[in-house]
Amino acid sequence: MKIAIACGKTGWQNYSDALTGTGQEVEIVTCDRDISAFDGLLLPGGADLDPAWYGQEKTASVAIDRELDELQFALAKRFIAAGKPILGICRGHQLLNVCLGGTLTQHIPPAARHAREPGSAEDKVHGVYAPVSGIMRDLYGERYTVNSSHHQAVERTGEGMRVTLISDDGITEATEHEMLPILTVQFHPERMCFAHKRADTVDGELIFRRFVQMIRGNE
């Protein structure tokens, strides 16, 4: 089993560590590739998307990397067309929503509850609840806490995507596709597992193991 992480040249180590911690082979993909060699795709966190992708003018998006946008959208579309499993985290959660026709809020009103303090390396922590049955409720139950490091969020949900986790102030924290093997989370499970496991959140390892199960079930 081989999983692609589509990302820039830095910022991927925690994602790779989380997947290799579950025993998977990982390849960092920084350029256009044939997807036939891969069984699954992880789209990690990172800079904001160019809002042109979802039909908006830039009002509050920052650190846009158009080259990375184009790479990740291209790979996401190929994996979707092939029916191969995809896990989206933070930026990846937002990108998959846009890829499926949804939109984003460029700066959420309660951003101070969800984004790191300026100059801080510490994630925020907040409560979430799973309003419907799905992977998130199966893994962790109905109410729990997760980490947080973002200032944008899903606005209109993409076609086929079902909201399965919501923050206690109303932000979409996870989605699943109704037909395709796609799971997305707004928080950062790679910073909640293995060497980064923390006492004030659930264990993010369960999400990576569930992603692996999705791949095995797709074989």
mmCIF file of N, CA and C in Angstrom, residues 82-213:
data_model
loop_
_atom_site.group_PDB
_atom_site.id
_atom_site.type_symbol
_atom_site.label_atom_id
_atom_site.label_comp_id
_atom_site.label_asym_id
_atom_site.label_seq_id
_atom_site.Cartn_x
_atom_site.Cartn_y
_atom_site.Cartn_z
ATOM 1 N N ALA A 82 -10.916 8.277 -10.180
ATOM 2 C CA ALA A 82 -10.518 6.875 -10.068
ATOM 3 C C ALA A 82 -11.195 6.172 -8.897
ATOM 4 N N GLY A 83 -11.908 6.925 -8.054
ATOM 5 C CA GLY A 83 -12.560 6.338 -6.894
ATOM 6 C C GLY A 83 -11.599 5.884 -5.814
ATOM 7 N N LYS A 84 -10.397 6.497 -5.781
ATOM 8 C CA LYS A 84 -9.398 6.123 -4.780
ATOM 9 C C LYS A 84 -9.558 6.988 -3.528
ATOM 10 N N PRO A 85 -9.321 6.426 -2.337
ATOM 11 C CA PRO A 85 -9.535 7.158 -1.087
ATOM 12 C C PRO A 85 -8.669 8.405 -0.950
ATOM 13 N N ILE A 86 -9.274 9.434 -0.342
ATOM 14 C CA ILE A 86 -8.592 10.707 -0.093
ATOM 15 C C ILE A 86 -8.882 11.145 1.337
ATOM 16 N N LEU A 87 -7.836 11.589 2.033
ATOM 17 C CA LEU A 87 -7.966 12.223 3.342
ATOM 18 C C LEU A 87 -7.508 13.667 3.206
ATOM 19 N N GLY A 88 -8.369 14.610 3.542
ATOM 20 C CA GLY A 88 -8.028 16.029 3.510
ATOM 21 C C GLY A 88 -7.951 16.581 4.918
ATOM 22 N N ILE A 89 -6.874 17.301 5.213
ATOM 23 C CA ILE A 89 -6.660 17.873 6.541
ATOM 24 C C ILE A 89 -6.477 19.382 6.415
ATOM 25 N N CYS A 90 -7.262 20.150 7.142
ATOM 26 C CA CYS A 90 -7.211 21.616 7.190
ATOM 27 C C CYS A 90 -7.327 22.217 5.781
ATOM 28 N N ARG A 91 -6.235 22.675 5.186
ATOM 29 C CA ARG A 91 -6.297 23.163 3.805
ATOM 30 C C ARG A 91 -6.871 22.088 2.885
ATOM 31 N N GLY A 92 -6.463 20.816 3.103
ATOM 32 C CA GLY A 92 -6.962 19.722 2.281
ATOM 33 C C GLY A 92 -8.458 19.527 2.421
ATOM 34 N N HIS A 93 -8.977 19.705 3.616
ATOM 35 C CA HIS A 93 -10.419 19.672 3.884
ATOM 36 C C HIS A 93 -11.125 20.752 3.062
ATOM 37 N N GLN A 94 -10.561 21.944 3.058
ATOM 38 C CA GLN A 94 -11.154 23.062 2.327
ATOM 39 C C GLN A 94 -11.020 22.867 0.820
ATOM 40 N N LEU A 95 -9.855 22.387 0.374
ATOM 41 C CA LEU A 95 -9.627 22.203 -1.057
ATOM 42 C C LEU A 95 -10.594 21.169 -1.642
ATOM 43 N N LEU A 96 -10.804 20.063 -0.946
ATOM 44 C CA LEU A 96 -11.731 19.051 -1.449
ATOM 45 C C LEU A 96 -13.149 19.587 -1.502
ATOM 46 N N ASN A 97 -13.516 20.407 -0.536
ATOM 47 C CA ASN A 97 -14.840 21.017 -0.573
ATOM 48 C C ASN A 97 -15.004 21.882 -1.815
ATOM 49 N N VAL A 98 -13.981 22.682 -2.117
ATOM 50 C CA VAL A 98 -14.022 23.539 -3.305
ATOM 51 C C VAL A 98 -13.980 22.693 -4.573
ATOM 52 N N CYS A 99 -13.157 21.658 -4.578
ATOM 53 C CA CYS A 99 -13.035 20.775 -5.740
ATOM 54 C C CYS A 99 -14.389 20.173 -6.122
ATOM 55 N N LEU A 100 -15.246 19.981 -5.125
ATOM 56 C CA LEU A 100 -16.568 19.399 -5.355
ATOM 57 C C LEU A 100 -17.665 20.456 -5.443
ATOM 58 N N GLY A 101 -17.265 21.701 -5.697
ATOM 59 C CA GLY A 101 -18.232 22.759 -5.983
ATOM 60 C C GLY A 101 -18.651 23.609 -4.804
ATOM 61 N N GLY A 102 -18.023 23.432 -3.641
ATOM 62 C CA GLY A 102 -18.359 24.229 -2.469
ATOM 63 C C GLY A 102 -17.585 25.535 -2.414
ATOM 64 N N THR A 103 -17.836 26.303 -1.369
ATOM 65 C CA THR A 103 -17.166 27.588 -1.176
ATOM 66 C C THR A 103 -16.597 27.659 0.237
ATOM 67 N N LEU A 104 -15.766 28.692 0.478
ATOM 68 C CA LEU A 104 -15.157 28.911 1.780
ATOM 69 C C LEU A 104 -15.488 30.297 2.314
ATOM 70 N N THR A 105 -15.486 30.415 3.617
ATOM 71 C CA THR A 105 -15.482 31.714 4.285
ATOM 72 C C THR A 105 -14.027 32.117 4.443
ATOM 73 N N GLN A 106 -13.649 33.269 3.903
ATOM 74 C CA GLN A 106 -12.234 33.644 3.882
ATOM 75 C C GLN A 106 -11.680 34.030 5.255
ATOM 76 N N HIS A 107 -12.533 34.473 6.152
ATOM 77 C CA HIS A 107 -12.074 34.769 7.522
ATOM 78 C C HIS A 107 -13.271 34.611 8.448
ATOM 79 N N ILE A 108 -13.240 33.567 9.262
ATOM 80 C CA ILE A 108 -14.395 33.284 10.115
ATOM 81 C C ILE A 108 -14.480 34.304 11.253
ATOM 82 N N PRO A 109 -15.695 34.722 11.603
ATOM 83 C CA PRO A 109 -15.858 35.714 12.670
ATOM 84 C C PRO A 109 -15.230 35.305 13.998
ATOM 85 N N PRO A 110 -15.340 34.013 14.413
ATOM 86 C CA PRO A 110 -14.683 33.650 15.681
ATOM 87 C C PRO A 110 -13.265 33.145 15.489
ATOM 88 N N ALA A 111 -12.495 33.763 14.587
ATOM 89 C CA ALA A 111 -11.178 33.229 14.232
ATOM 90 C C ALA A 111 -10.251 33.108 15.442
ATOM 91 N N ALA A 112 -10.411 33.976 16.430
ATOM 92 C CA ALA A 112 -9.524 33.926 17.589
ATOM 93 C C ALA A 112 -9.674 32.629 18.372
ATOM 94 N N ARG A 113 -10.792 31.952 18.243
ATOM 95 C CA ARG A 113 -10.997 30.679 18.932
ATOM 96 C C ARG A 113 -10.385 29.516 18.157
ATOM 97 N N HIS A 114 -10.065 29.745 16.886
ATOM 98 C CA HIS A 114 -9.633 28.649 16.025
ATOM 99 C C HIS A 114 -8.205 28.805 15.512
ATOM 100 N N ALA A 115 -7.691 30.012 15.438
ATOM 101 C CA ALA A 115 -6.354 30.254 14.886
ATOM 102 C C ALA A 115 -5.328 30.428 16.002
ATOM 103 N N ARG A 116 -4.094 30.052 15.712
ATOM 104 C CA ARG A 116 -3.013 30.284 16.671
ATOM 105 C C ARG A 116 -2.842 31.777 16.936
ATOM 106 N N GLU A 117 -2.354 32.101 18.118
ATOM 107 C CA GLU A 117 -2.002 33.486 18.427
ATOM 108 C C GLU A 117 -0.809 33.896 17.554
ATOM 109 N N PRO A 118 -0.733 35.154 17.124
ATOM 110 C CA PRO A 118 0.409 35.597 16.323
ATOM 111 C C PRO A 118 1.742 35.268 16.996
ATOM 112 N N GLY A 119 2.620 34.605 16.256
ATOM 113 C CA GLY A 119 3.930 34.242 16.776
ATOM 114 C C GLY A 119 3.963 32.983 17.619
ATOM 115 N N SER A 120 2.790 32.362 17.850
ATOM 116 C CA SER A 120 2.724 31.174 18.687
ATOM 117 C C SER A 120 2.783 29.901 17.835
ATOM 118 N N ALA A 121 3.364 28.847 18.393
ATOM 119 C CA ALA A 121 3.377 27.545 17.731
ATOM 120 C C ALA A 121 2.344 26.602 18.344
ATOM 121 N N GLU A 122 1.519 27.115 19.252
ATOM 122 C CA GLU A 122 0.554 26.296 19.967
ATOM 123 C C GLU A 122 -0.814 26.342 19.301
ATOM 124 N N ASP A 123 -1.365 25.164 19.005
ATOM 125 C CA ASP A 123 -2.732 25.089 18.487
ATOM 126 C C ASP A 123 -3.727 25.480 19.570
ATOM 127 N N LYS A 124 -4.875 26.000 19.142
ATOM 128 C CA LYS A 124 -5.997 26.160 20.057
ATOM 129 C C LYS A 124 -6.656 24.793 20.260
ATOM 130 N N VAL A 125 -7.484 24.675 21.255
ATOM 131 C CA VAL A 125 -8.260 23.472 21.520
ATOM 132 C C VAL A 125 -9.702 23.887 21.779
ATOM 133 N N HIS A 126 -10.653 23.159 21.181
ATOM 134 C CA HIS A 126 -12.065 23.489 21.415
ATOM 135 C C HIS A 126 -12.925 22.235 21.284
ATOM 136 N N GLY A 127 -14.156 22.360 21.719
ATOM 137 C CA GLY A 127 -15.087 21.251 21.664
ATOM 138 C C GLY A 127 -15.731 21.095 20.296
ATOM 139 N N VAL A 128 -16.118 19.865 19.993
ATOM 140 C CA VAL A 128 -16.828 19.545 18.756
ATOM 141 C C VAL A 128 -17.917 18.532 19.081
ATOM 142 N N TYR A 129 -18.903 18.433 18.186
ATOM 143 C CA TYR A 129 -19.905 17.383 18.339
ATOM 144 C C TYR A 129 -20.247 16.798 16.980
ATOM 145 N N ALA A 130 -20.582 15.509 16.985
ATOM 146 C CA ALA A 130 -20.942 14.781 15.770
ATOM 147 C C ALA A 130 -22.463 14.710 15.697
ATOM 148 N N PRO A 131 -23.109 15.520 14.833
ATOM 149 C CA PRO A 131 -24.573 15.600 14.822
ATOM 150 C C PRO A 131 -25.259 14.413 14.161
ATOM 151 N N VAL A 132 -24.496 13.653 13.361
ATOM 152 C CA VAL A 132 -25.076 12.519 12.631
ATOM 153 C C VAL A 132 -24.123 11.333 12.735
ATOM 154 N N SER A 133 -24.619 10.156 12.387
ATOM 155 C CA SER A 133 -23.758 8.981 12.376
ATOM 156 C C SER A 133 -22.743 9.109 11.240
ATOM 157 N N GLY A 134 -21.583 8.532 11.438
ATOM 158 C CA GLY A 134 -20.523 8.595 10.442
ATOM 159 C C GLY A 134 -19.208 8.221 11.072
ATOM 160 N N ILE A 135 -18.134 8.413 10.325
ATOM 161 C CA ILE A 135 -16.812 8.003 10.796
ATOM 162 C C ILE A 135 -16.428 8.699 12.089
ATOM 163 N N MET A 136 -16.669 9.993 12.184
ATOM 164 C CA MET A 136 -16.220 10.737 13.358
ATOM 165 C C MET A 136 -16.930 10.280 14.619
ATOM 166 N N ARG A 137 -18.224 10.019 14.520
ATOM 167 C CA ARG A 137 -18.952 9.524 15.692
ATOM 168 C C ARG A 137 -18.528 8.095 16.019
ATOM 169 N N ASP A 138 -18.275 7.296 14.979
ATOM 170 C CA ASP A 138 -17.812 5.924 15.207
ATOM 171 C C ASP A 138 -16.478 5.907 15.950
ATOM 172 N N LEU A 139 -15.583 6.824 15.583
ATOM 173 C CA LEU A 139 -14.246 6.823 16.168
ATOM 174 C C LEU A 139 -14.213 7.363 17.588
ATOM 175 N N TYR A 140 -14.964 8.446 17.834
ATOM 176 C CA TYR A 140 -14.769 9.190 19.073
ATOM 177 C C TYR A 140 -16.029 9.425 19.907
ATOM 178 N N GLY A 141 -17.190 9.093 19.370
ATOM 179 C CA GLY A 141 -18.408 9.388 20.104
ATOM 180 C C GLY A 141 -19.035 10.698 19.654
ATOM 181 N N GLU A 142 -19.924 11.224 20.491
ATOM 182 C CA GLU A 142 -20.725 12.383 20.083
ATOM 183 C C GLU A 142 -20.058 13.718 20.384
ATOM 184 N N ARG A 143 -19.372 13.834 21.525
ATOM 185 C CA ARG A 143 -18.755 15.104 21.913
ATOM 186 C C ARG A 143 -17.339 14.865 22.434
ATOM 187 N N TYR A 144 -16.403 15.729 22.008
ATOM 188 C CA TYR A 144 -15.013 15.586 22.436
ATOM 189 C C TYR A 144 -14.267 16.865 22.089
ATOM 190 N N THR A 145 -12.954 16.879 22.234
ATOM 191 C CA THR A 145 -12.157 18.067 21.916
ATOM 192 C C THR A 145 -11.101 17.724 20.872
ATOM 193 N N VAL A 146 -10.767 18.737 20.051
ATOM 194 C CA VAL A 146 -9.732 18.617 19.023
ATOM 195 C C VAL A 146 -8.875 19.874 19.052
ATOM 196 N N ASN A 147 -7.750 19.831 18.343
ATOM 197 C CA ASN A 147 -6.920 21.021 18.209
ATOM 198 C C ASN A 147 -7.438 21.893 17.062
ATOM 199 N N SER A 148 -6.833 23.039 16.869
ATOM 200 C CA SER A 148 -7.341 23.971 15.857
ATOM 201 C C SER A 148 -6.268 24.976 15.481
ATOM 202 N N SER A 149 -6.136 25.235 14.160
ATOM 203 C CA SER A 149 -5.168 26.217 13.674
ATOM 204 C C SER A 149 -5.588 26.688 12.282
ATOM 205 N N HIS A 150 -6.654 27.494 12.226
ATOM 206 C CA HIS A 150 -7.146 27.954 10.923
ATOM 207 C C HIS A 150 -7.962 29.232 11.094
ATOM 208 N N HIS A 151 -8.069 30.005 10.008
ATOM 209 C CA HIS A 151 -8.907 31.201 10.046
ATOM 210 C C HIS A 151 -9.965 31.182 8.949
ATOM 211 N N GLN A 152 -9.947 30.135 8.104
ATOM 212 C CA GLN A 152 -10.965 29.974 7.073
ATOM 213 C C GLN A 152 -11.758 28.705 7.352
ATOM 214 N N ALA A 153 -12.908 28.572 6.670
ATOM 215 C CA ALA A 153 -13.757 27.415 6.942
ATOM 216 C C ALA A 153 -14.660 27.134 5.759
ATOM 217 N N VAL A 154 -15.206 25.915 5.728
ATOM 218 C CA VAL A 154 -16.207 25.559 4.730
ATOM 219 C C VAL A 154 -17.426 26.464 4.899
ATOM 220 N N GLU A 155 -17.894 27.001 3.783
ATOM 221 C CA GLU A 155 -19.113 27.825 3.773
ATOM 222 C C GLU A 155 -20.237 26.985 3.167
ATOM 223 N N ARG A 156 -20.343 26.954 1.839
ATOM 224 C CA ARG A 156 -21.312 26.054 1.190
ATOM 225 C C ARG A 156 -20.638 24.708 0.972
ATOM 226 N N THR A 157 -21.297 23.651 1.382
ATOM 227 C CA THR A 157 -20.723 22.308 1.291
ATOM 228 C C THR A 157 -20.714 21.811 -0.146
ATOM 229 N N GLY A 158 -19.612 21.164 -0.558
ATOM 230 C CA GLY A 158 -19.475 20.641 -1.908
ATOM 231 C C GLY A 158 -20.469 19.520 -2.188
ATOM 232 N N GLU A 159 -20.681 19.262 -3.466
ATOM 233 C CA GLU A 159 -21.656 18.267 -3.893
ATOM 234 C C GLU A 159 -21.289 16.881 -3.357
ATOM 235 N N GLY A 160 -22.244 16.244 -2.706
ATOM 236 C CA GLY A 160 -22.043 14.909 -2.172
ATOM 237 C C GLY A 160 -21.397 14.870 -0.807
ATOM 238 N N MET A 161 -20.943 16.009 -0.298
ATOM 239 C CA MET A 161 -20.275 16.041 1.000
ATOM 240 C C MET A 161 -21.300 16.233 2.120
ATOM 241 N N ARG A 162 -21.138 15.461 3.174
ATOM 242 C CA ARG A 162 -22.043 15.482 4.312
ATOM 243 C C ARG A 162 -21.275 15.945 5.546
ATOM 244 N N VAL A 163 -21.789 16.939 6.246
ATOM 245 C CA VAL A 163 -21.135 17.457 7.450
ATOM 246 C C VAL A 163 -21.345 16.467 8.592
ATOM 247 N N THR A 164 -20.246 15.972 9.163
ATOM 248 C CA THR A 164 -20.336 14.961 10.212
ATOM 249 C C THR A 164 -19.727 15.399 11.539
ATOM 250 N N LEU A 165 -19.170 16.607 11.577
ATOM 251 C CA LEU A 165 -18.609 17.126 12.826
ATOM 252 C C LEU A 165 -18.662 18.646 12.777
ATOM 253 N N ILE A 166 -19.079 19.254 13.897
ATOM 254 C CA ILE A 166 -19.240 20.707 13.982
ATOM 255 C C ILE A 166 -18.604 21.195 15.276
ATOM 256 N N SER A 167 -17.923 22.330 15.219
ATOM 257 C CA SER A 167 -17.359 22.908 16.441
ATOM 258 C C SER A 167 -18.487 23.459 17.302
ATOM 259 N N ASP A 168 -18.181 23.707 18.560
ATOM 260 C CA ASP A 168 -19.220 24.198 19.459
ATOM 261 C C ASP A 168 -19.652 25.632 19.143
ATOM 262 N N ASP A 169 -18.982 26.292 18.196
ATOM 263 C CA ASP A 169 -19.465 27.590 17.727
ATOM 264 C C ASP A 169 -19.863 27.551 16.248
ATOM 265 N N GLY A 170 -20.122 26.354 15.724
ATOM 266 C CA GLY A 170 -20.789 26.237 14.432
ATOM 267 C C GLY A 170 -19.930 26.066 13.202
ATOM 268 N N ILE A 171 -18.621 25.847 13.346
ATOM 269 C CA ILE A 171 -17.736 25.660 12.200
ATOM 270 C C ILE A 171 -17.750 24.188 11.766
ATOM 271 N N THR A 172 -17.795 23.954 10.448
ATOM 272 C CA THR A 172 -17.715 22.586 9.926
ATOM 273 C C THR A 172 -16.323 22.021 10.188
ATOM 274 N N GLU A 173 -16.256 20.939 10.956
ATOM 275 C CA GLU A 173 -14.977 20.360 11.364
ATOM 276 C C GLU A 173 -14.643 19.055 10.645
ATOM 277 N N ALA A 174 -15.637 18.418 10.016
ATOM 278 C CA ALA A 174 -15.362 17.193 9.259
ATOM 279 C C ALA A 174 -16.483 16.959 8.268
ATOM 280 N N THR A 175 -16.126 16.380 7.127
ATOM 281 C CA THR A 175 -17.122 15.975 6.134
ATOM 282 C C THR A 175 -16.757 14.604 5.591
ATOM 283 N N GLU A 176 -17.770 13.909 5.084
ATOM 284 C CA GLU A 176 -17.583 12.637 4.383
ATOM 285 C C GLU A 176 -18.409 12.679 3.108
ATOM 286 N N HIS A 177 -17.907 12.057 2.069
ATOM 287 C CA HIS A 177 -18.676 11.996 0.835
ATOM 288 C C HIS A 177 -19.710 10.879 0.927
ATOM 289 N N GLU A 178 -20.878 11.134 0.361
ATOM 290 C CA GLU A 178 -21.968 10.165 0.443
ATOM 291 C C GLU A 178 -21.698 8.902 -0.364
ATOM 292 N N MET A 179 -20.885 9.003 -1.414
ATOM 293 C CA MET A 179 -20.657 7.857 -2.294
ATOM 294 C C MET A 179 -19.175 7.469 -2.404
ATOM 295 N N LEU A 180 -18.299 8.453 -2.380
ATOM 296 C CA LEU A 180 -16.873 8.223 -2.623
ATOM 297 C C LEU A 180 -16.099 8.070 -1.319
ATOM 298 N N PRO A 181 -14.933 7.417 -1.343
ATOM 299 C CA PRO A 181 -14.120 7.249 -0.139
ATOM 300 C C PRO A 181 -13.313 8.504 0.179
ATOM 301 N N ILE A 182 -14.016 9.537 0.610
ATOM 302 C CA ILE A 182 -13.392 10.818 0.929
ATOM 303 C C ILE A 182 -13.756 11.207 2.356
ATOM 304 N N LEU A 183 -12.743 11.499 3.160
ATOM 305 C CA LEU A 183 -12.902 11.971 4.530
ATOM 306 C C LEU A 183 -12.086 13.245 4.689
ATOM 307 N N THR A 184 -12.684 14.278 5.289
ATOM 308 C CA THR A 184 -11.946 15.518 5.498
ATOM 309 C C THR A 184 -12.152 16.014 6.923
ATOM 310 N N VAL A 185 -11.103 16.599 7.488
ATOM 311 C CA VAL A 185 -11.186 17.193 8.821
ATOM 312 C C VAL A 185 -10.517 18.561 8.811
ATOM 313 N N GLN A 186 -11.116 19.508 9.542
ATOM 314 C CA GLN A 186 -10.562 20.849 9.618
ATOM 315 C C GLN A 186 -9.396 20.921 10.610
ATOM 316 N N PHE A 187 -9.405 20.071 11.621
ATOM 317 C CA PHE A 187 -8.363 20.093 12.654
ATOM 318 C C PHE A 187 -7.129 19.307 12.180
ATOM 319 N N HIS A 188 -6.174 19.097 13.077
ATOM 320 C CA HIS A 188 -4.876 18.513 12.694
ATOM 321 C C HIS A 188 -4.598 17.229 13.473
ATOM 322 N N PRO A 189 -5.093 16.084 13.008
ATOM 323 C CA PRO A 189 -4.833 14.828 13.732
ATOM 324 C C PRO A 189 -3.361 14.440 13.765
ATOM 325 N N GLU A 190 -2.571 14.918 12.804
ATOM 326 C CA GLU A 190 -1.134 14.584 12.795
ATOM 327 C C GLU A 190 -0.404 15.221 13.974
ATOM 328 N N ARG A 191 -1.011 16.238 14.596
ATOM 329 C CA ARG A 191 -0.455 16.860 15.795
ATOM 330 C C ARG A 191 -1.217 16.422 17.054
ATOM 331 N N MET A 192 -1.901 15.275 16.937
ATOM 332 C CA MET A 192 -2.651 14.720 18.061
ATOM 333 C C MET A 192 -2.370 13.213 18.192
ATOM 334 N N CYS A 193 -1.217 12.754 17.702
ATOM 335 C CA CYS A 193 -0.961 11.308 17.707
ATOM 336 C C CYS A 193 0.537 11.018 17.804
ATOM 337 N N PHE A 194 0.846 9.760 18.160
ATOM 338 C CA PHE A 194 2.227 9.285 18.273
ATOM 339 C C PHE A 194 3.053 10.256 19.124
ATOM 340 N N ALA A 195 4.144 10.782 18.621
ATOM 341 C CA ALA A 195 4.991 11.665 19.433
ATOM 342 C C ALA A 195 4.291 12.967 19.800
ATOM 343 N N HIS A 196 3.217 13.310 19.074
ATOM 344 C CA HIS A 196 2.499 14.563 19.327
ATOM 345 C C HIS A 196 1.172 14.332 20.045
ATOM 346 N N LYS A 197 0.954 13.129 20.551
ATOM 347 C CA LYS A 197 -0.278 12.827 21.273
ATOM 348 C C LYS A 197 -0.409 13.754 22.481
ATOM 349 N N ARG A 198 -1.623 14.224 22.739
ATOM 350 C CA ARG A 198 -1.830 15.179 23.811
ATOM 351 C C ARG A 198 -3.006 14.757 24.687
ATOM 352 N N ALA A 199 -2.963 15.182 25.948
ATOM 353 C CA ALA A 199 -3.972 14.757 26.917
ATOM 354 C C ALA A 199 -5.277 15.529 26.787
ATOM 355 N N ASP A 200 -5.247 16.687 26.127
ATOM 356 C CA ASP A 200 -6.455 17.530 26.095
ATOM 357 C C ASP A 200 -7.269 17.373 24.817
ATOM 358 N N THR A 201 -6.918 16.392 23.959
ATOM 359 C CA THR A 201 -7.710 16.094 22.761
ATOM 360 C C THR A 201 -7.813 14.579 22.604
ATOM 361 N N VAL A 202 -8.671 14.175 21.686
ATOM 362 C CA VAL A 202 -8.713 12.759 21.325
ATOM 363 C C VAL A 202 -7.434 12.380 20.562
ATOM 364 N N ASP A 203 -7.256 11.094 20.336
ATOM 365 C CA ASP A 203 -6.047 10.581 19.677
ATOM 366 C C ASP A 203 -6.237 10.595 18.156
ATOM 367 N N GLY A 204 -5.463 11.425 17.469
ATOM 368 C CA GLY A 204 -5.584 11.554 16.019
ATOM 369 C C GLY A 204 -5.174 10.313 15.255
ATOM 370 N N GLU A 205 -4.471 9.388 15.897
ATOM 371 C CA GLU A 205 -4.039 8.163 15.226
ATOM 372 C C GLU A 205 -5.224 7.399 14.634
ATOM 373 N N LEU A 206 -6.371 7.443 15.314
ATOM 374 C CA LEU A 206 -7.540 6.696 14.854
ATOM 375 C C LEU A 206 -7.999 7.141 13.475
ATOM 376 N N ILE A 207 -7.822 8.418 13.159
ATOM 377 C CA ILE A 207 -8.211 8.916 11.831
ATOM 378 C C ILE A 207 -7.310 8.321 10.754
ATOM 379 N N PHE A 208 -6.014 8.274 11.010
ATOM 380 C CA PHE A 208 -5.097 7.701 10.013
ATOM 381 C C PHE A 208 -5.343 6.203 9.838
ATOM 382 N N ARG A 209 -5.634 5.527 10.918
ATOM 383 C CA ARG A 209 -5.934 4.097 10.803
ATOM 384 C C ARG A 209 -7.248 3.870 10.065
ATOM 385 N N ARG A 210 -8.220 4.751 10.253
ATOM 386 C CA ARG A 210 -9.475 4.614 9.507
ATOM 387 C C ARG A 210 -9.254 4.878 8.021
ATOM 388 N N PHE A 211 -8.392 5.828 7.704
ATOM 389 C CA PHE A 211 -8.035 6.095 6.308
ATOM 390 C C PHE A 211 -7.405 4.861 5.672
ATOM 391 N N VAL A 212 -6.525 4.202 6.404
ATOM 392 C CA VAL A 212 -5.914 2.962 5.912
ATOM 393 C C VAL A 212 -6.987 1.903 5.669
ATOM 394 N N GLN A 213 -7.955 1.799 6.558
ATOM 395 C CA GLN A 213 -9.058 0.854 6.366
ATOM 396 C C GLN A 213 -9.856 1.181 5.112
#
